[in-house]
mmCIF file of C-alpha atoms in Angstrom:
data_model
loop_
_atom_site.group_PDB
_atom_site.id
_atom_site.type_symbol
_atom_site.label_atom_id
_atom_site.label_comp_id
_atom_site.label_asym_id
_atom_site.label_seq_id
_atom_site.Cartn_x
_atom_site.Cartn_y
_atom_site.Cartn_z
ATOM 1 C CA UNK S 1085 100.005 104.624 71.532
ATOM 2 C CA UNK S 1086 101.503 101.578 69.822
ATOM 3 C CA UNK S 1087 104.222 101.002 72.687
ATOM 4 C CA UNK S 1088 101.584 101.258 74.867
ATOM 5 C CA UNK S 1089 99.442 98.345 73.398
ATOM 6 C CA UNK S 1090 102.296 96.490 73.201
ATOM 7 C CA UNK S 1091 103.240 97.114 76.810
ATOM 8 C CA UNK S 1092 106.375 98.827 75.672
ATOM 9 C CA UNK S 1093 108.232 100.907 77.982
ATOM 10 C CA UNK S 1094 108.514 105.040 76.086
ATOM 11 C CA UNK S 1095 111.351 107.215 77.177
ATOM 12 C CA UNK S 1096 111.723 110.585 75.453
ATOM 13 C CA UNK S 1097 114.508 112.791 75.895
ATOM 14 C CA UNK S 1098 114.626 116.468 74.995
ATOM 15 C CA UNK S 1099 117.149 119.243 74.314
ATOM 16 C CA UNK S 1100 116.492 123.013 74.426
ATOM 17 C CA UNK S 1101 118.484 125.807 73.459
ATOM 18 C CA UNK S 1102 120.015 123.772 70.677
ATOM 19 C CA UNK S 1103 121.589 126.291 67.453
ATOM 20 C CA UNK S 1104 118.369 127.442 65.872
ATOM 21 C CA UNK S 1105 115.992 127.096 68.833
ATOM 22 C CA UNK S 1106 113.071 129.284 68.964
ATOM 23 C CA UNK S 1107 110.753 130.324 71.753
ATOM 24 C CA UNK S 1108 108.360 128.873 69.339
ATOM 25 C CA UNK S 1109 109.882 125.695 68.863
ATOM 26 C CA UNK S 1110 111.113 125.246 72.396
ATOM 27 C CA UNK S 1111 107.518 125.961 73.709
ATOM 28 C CA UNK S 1112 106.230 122.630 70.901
ATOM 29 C CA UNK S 1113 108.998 120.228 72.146
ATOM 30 C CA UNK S 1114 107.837 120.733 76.080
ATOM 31 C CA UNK S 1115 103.815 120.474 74.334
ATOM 32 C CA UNK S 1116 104.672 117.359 72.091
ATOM 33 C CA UNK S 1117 106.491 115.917 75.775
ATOM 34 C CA UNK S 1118 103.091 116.821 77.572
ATOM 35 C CA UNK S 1119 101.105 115.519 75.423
ATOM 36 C CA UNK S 1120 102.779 112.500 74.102
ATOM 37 C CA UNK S 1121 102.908 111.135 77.756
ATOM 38 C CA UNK S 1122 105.559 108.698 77.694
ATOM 39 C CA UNK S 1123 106.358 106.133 80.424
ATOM 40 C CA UNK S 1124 109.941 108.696 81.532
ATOM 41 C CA UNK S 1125 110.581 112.147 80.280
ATOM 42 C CA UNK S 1126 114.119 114.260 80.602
ATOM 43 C CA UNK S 1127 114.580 117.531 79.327
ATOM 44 C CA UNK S 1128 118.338 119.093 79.055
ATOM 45 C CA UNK S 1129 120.039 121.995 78.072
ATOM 46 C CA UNK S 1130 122.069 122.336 75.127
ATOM 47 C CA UNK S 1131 125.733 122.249 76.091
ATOM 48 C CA UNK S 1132 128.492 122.705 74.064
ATOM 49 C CA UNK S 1133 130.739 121.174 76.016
ATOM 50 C CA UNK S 1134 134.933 121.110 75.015
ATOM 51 C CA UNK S 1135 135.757 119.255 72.321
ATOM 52 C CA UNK S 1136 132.308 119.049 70.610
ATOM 53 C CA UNK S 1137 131.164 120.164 67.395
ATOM 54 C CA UNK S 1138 128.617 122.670 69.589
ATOM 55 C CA UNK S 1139 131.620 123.820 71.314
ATOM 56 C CA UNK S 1140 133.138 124.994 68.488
ATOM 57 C CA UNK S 1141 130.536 126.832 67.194
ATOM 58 C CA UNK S 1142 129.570 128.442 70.495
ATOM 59 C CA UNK S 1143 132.937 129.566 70.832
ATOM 60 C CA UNK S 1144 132.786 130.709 66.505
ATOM 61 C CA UNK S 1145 129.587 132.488 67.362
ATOM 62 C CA UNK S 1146 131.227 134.470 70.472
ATOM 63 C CA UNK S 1147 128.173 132.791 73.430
ATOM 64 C CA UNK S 1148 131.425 130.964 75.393
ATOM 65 C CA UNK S 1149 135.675 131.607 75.083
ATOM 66 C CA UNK S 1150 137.556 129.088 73.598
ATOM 67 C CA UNK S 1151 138.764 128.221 77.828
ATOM 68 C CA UNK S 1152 135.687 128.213 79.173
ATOM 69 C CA UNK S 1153 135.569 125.281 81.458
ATOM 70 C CA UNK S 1154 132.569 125.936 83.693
ATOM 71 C CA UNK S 1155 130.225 123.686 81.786
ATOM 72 C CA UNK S 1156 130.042 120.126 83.807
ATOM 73 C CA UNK S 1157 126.747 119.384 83.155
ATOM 74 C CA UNK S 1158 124.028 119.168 80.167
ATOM 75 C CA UNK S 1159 121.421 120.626 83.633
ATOM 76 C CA UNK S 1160 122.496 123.441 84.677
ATOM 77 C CA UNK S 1161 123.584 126.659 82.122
ATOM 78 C CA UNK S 1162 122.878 127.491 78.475
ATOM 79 C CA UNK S 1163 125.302 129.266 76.202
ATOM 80 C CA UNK S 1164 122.540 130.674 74.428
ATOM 81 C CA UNK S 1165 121.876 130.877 70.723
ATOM 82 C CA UNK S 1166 121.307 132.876 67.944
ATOM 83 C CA UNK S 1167 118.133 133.696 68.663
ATOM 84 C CA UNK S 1168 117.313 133.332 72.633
ATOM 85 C CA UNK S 1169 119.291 134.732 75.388
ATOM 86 C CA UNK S 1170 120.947 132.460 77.802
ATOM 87 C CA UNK S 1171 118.821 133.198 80.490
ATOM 88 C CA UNK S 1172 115.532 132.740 78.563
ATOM 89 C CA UNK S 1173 116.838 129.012 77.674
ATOM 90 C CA UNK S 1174 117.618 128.425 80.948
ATOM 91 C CA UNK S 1175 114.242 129.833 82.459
ATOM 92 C CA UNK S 1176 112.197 127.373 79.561
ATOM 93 C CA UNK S 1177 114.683 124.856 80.687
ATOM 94 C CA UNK S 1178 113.423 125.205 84.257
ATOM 95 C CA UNK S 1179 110.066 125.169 83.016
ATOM 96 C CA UNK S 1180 110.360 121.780 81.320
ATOM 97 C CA UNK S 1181 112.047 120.573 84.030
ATOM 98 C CA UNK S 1182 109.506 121.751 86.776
ATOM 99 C CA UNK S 1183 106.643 119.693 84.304
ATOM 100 C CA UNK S 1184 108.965 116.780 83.589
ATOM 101 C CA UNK S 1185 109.452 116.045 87.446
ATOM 102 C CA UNK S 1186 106.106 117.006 89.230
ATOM 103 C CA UNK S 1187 103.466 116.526 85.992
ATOM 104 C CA UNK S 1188 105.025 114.012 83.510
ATOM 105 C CA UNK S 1189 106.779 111.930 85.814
ATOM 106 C CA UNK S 1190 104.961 112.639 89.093
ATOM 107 C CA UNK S 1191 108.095 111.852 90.571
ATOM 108 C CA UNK S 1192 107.683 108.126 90.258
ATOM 109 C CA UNK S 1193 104.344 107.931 91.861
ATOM 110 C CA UNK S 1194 102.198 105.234 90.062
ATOM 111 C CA UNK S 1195 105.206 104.685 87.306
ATOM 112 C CA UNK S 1196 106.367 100.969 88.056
ATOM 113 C CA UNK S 1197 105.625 99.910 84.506
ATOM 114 C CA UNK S 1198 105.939 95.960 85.950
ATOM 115 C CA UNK S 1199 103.131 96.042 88.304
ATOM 116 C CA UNK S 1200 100.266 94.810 86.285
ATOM 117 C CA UNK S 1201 97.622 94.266 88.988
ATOM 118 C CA UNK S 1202 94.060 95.630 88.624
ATOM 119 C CA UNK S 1203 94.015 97.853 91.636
ATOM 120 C CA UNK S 1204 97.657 99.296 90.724
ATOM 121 C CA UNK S 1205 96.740 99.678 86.742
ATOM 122 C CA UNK S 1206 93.251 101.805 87.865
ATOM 123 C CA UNK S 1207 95.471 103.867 90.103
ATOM 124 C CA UNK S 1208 97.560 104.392 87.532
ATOM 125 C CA UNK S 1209 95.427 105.431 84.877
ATOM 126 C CA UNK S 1210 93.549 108.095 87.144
ATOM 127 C CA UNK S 1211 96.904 109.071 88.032
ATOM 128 C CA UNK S 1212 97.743 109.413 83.787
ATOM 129 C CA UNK S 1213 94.686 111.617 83.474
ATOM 130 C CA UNK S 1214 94.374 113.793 86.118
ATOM 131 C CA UNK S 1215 98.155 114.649 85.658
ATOM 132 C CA UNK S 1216 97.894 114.724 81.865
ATOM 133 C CA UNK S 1217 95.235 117.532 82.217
ATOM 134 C CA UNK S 1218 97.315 119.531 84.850
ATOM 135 C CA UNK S 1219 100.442 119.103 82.324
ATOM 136 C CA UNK S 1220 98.465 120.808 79.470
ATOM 137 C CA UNK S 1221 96.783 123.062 82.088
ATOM 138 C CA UNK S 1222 100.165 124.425 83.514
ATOM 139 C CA UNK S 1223 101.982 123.993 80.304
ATOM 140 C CA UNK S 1224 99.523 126.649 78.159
ATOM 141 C CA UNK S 1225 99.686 128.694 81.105
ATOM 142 C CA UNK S 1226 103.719 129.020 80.711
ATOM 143 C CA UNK S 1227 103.381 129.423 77.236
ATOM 144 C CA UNK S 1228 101.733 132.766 77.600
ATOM 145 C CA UNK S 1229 104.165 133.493 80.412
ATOM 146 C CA UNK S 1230 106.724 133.108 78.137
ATOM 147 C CA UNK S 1231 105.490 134.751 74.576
ATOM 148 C CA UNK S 1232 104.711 137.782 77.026
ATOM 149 C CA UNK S 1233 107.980 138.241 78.612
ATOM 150 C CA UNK S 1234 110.877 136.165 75.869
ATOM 151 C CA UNK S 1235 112.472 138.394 73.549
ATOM 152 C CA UNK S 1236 113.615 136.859 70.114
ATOM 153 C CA UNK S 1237 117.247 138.427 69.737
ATOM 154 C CA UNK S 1238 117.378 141.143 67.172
ATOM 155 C CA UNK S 1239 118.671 139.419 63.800
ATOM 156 C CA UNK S 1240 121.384 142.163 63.019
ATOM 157 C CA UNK S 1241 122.781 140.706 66.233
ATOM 158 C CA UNK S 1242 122.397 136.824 65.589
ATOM 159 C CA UNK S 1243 125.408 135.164 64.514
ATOM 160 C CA UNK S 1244 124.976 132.699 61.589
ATOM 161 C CA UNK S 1245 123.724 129.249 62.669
ATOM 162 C CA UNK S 1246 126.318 126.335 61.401
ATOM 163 C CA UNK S 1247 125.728 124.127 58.452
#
């Protein structure tokens, strides 16, 4: 709300699936994102790609071989944690996605933070509210979606998450 006074540009970038993730806390980053309502949103997966400290301790934990090379992207493919599947990281992932490109960022309609003309700002604020309701409206609906059908991994088979 402060950038906002100030007319101060707000990106926020998010990662899911990172060691220690939770449906729970997955679902309150992609609520805090909704309902923040920052100028940009991005959402990405967490990737441990070669070389990194995540890398190493996917490969520790047993979620990716020591030569796995597949991962090009932070987009695309989870490893998976200690306590979500890969798939169910990659399905929120979508999820996020699908509200950070059609709901959050409307896919640039009515985001040209320069324009400061009256028609353009009025536009642009019906534009914030109508969208910001169908963010929380589609968001709480995928949160049900996904405490029904996202299993929390059994802890005898969660490998220890690093220090």
């Amino acid at each position: 709300a402060l950038c906002r006074k100030h007319h101060i540009a707000t990106f926020a970038f998010f990662v899911v699936g990172l060691p220690g993730d939770t449906l729970e806390t997955i679902l309150a980053s992609v609520e805090f994102a909704v309902r923040m309502n920052a100028d940009w949103t991005q959402f990405t997966v967490a990737t441990p790609f070669v070389g990194t400290p995540m890398h190493k301790w996917a490969v520790g934990q047993g979620f990716v071989a020591p030569d796995f090379y597949r991962i090009v992207n932070a987009h695309t493919m989870s490893p998976g944690n200690e306590n979500l599947r890969s798939d169910d990281i990659e399905r929120m992932h979508r999820f996020a996605k699908f509200l950070q490109n059609n709901l959050i960022n409307r896919r640039g309609v009515l985001k040209n933070g320069l324009r400061r003309d009256l028609p353009y700002r009025l536009a642009k604020r019906s534009a914030d509210a109508v969208f910001h309701v169908a963010g929380l409206t589609v968001f709480r609906a995928g949160r049900a979606y996904f405490r029904s059908r996202v299993q929390p991994l059994p802890p005898a088979s969660r490998p220890s998450v690093p220090a």
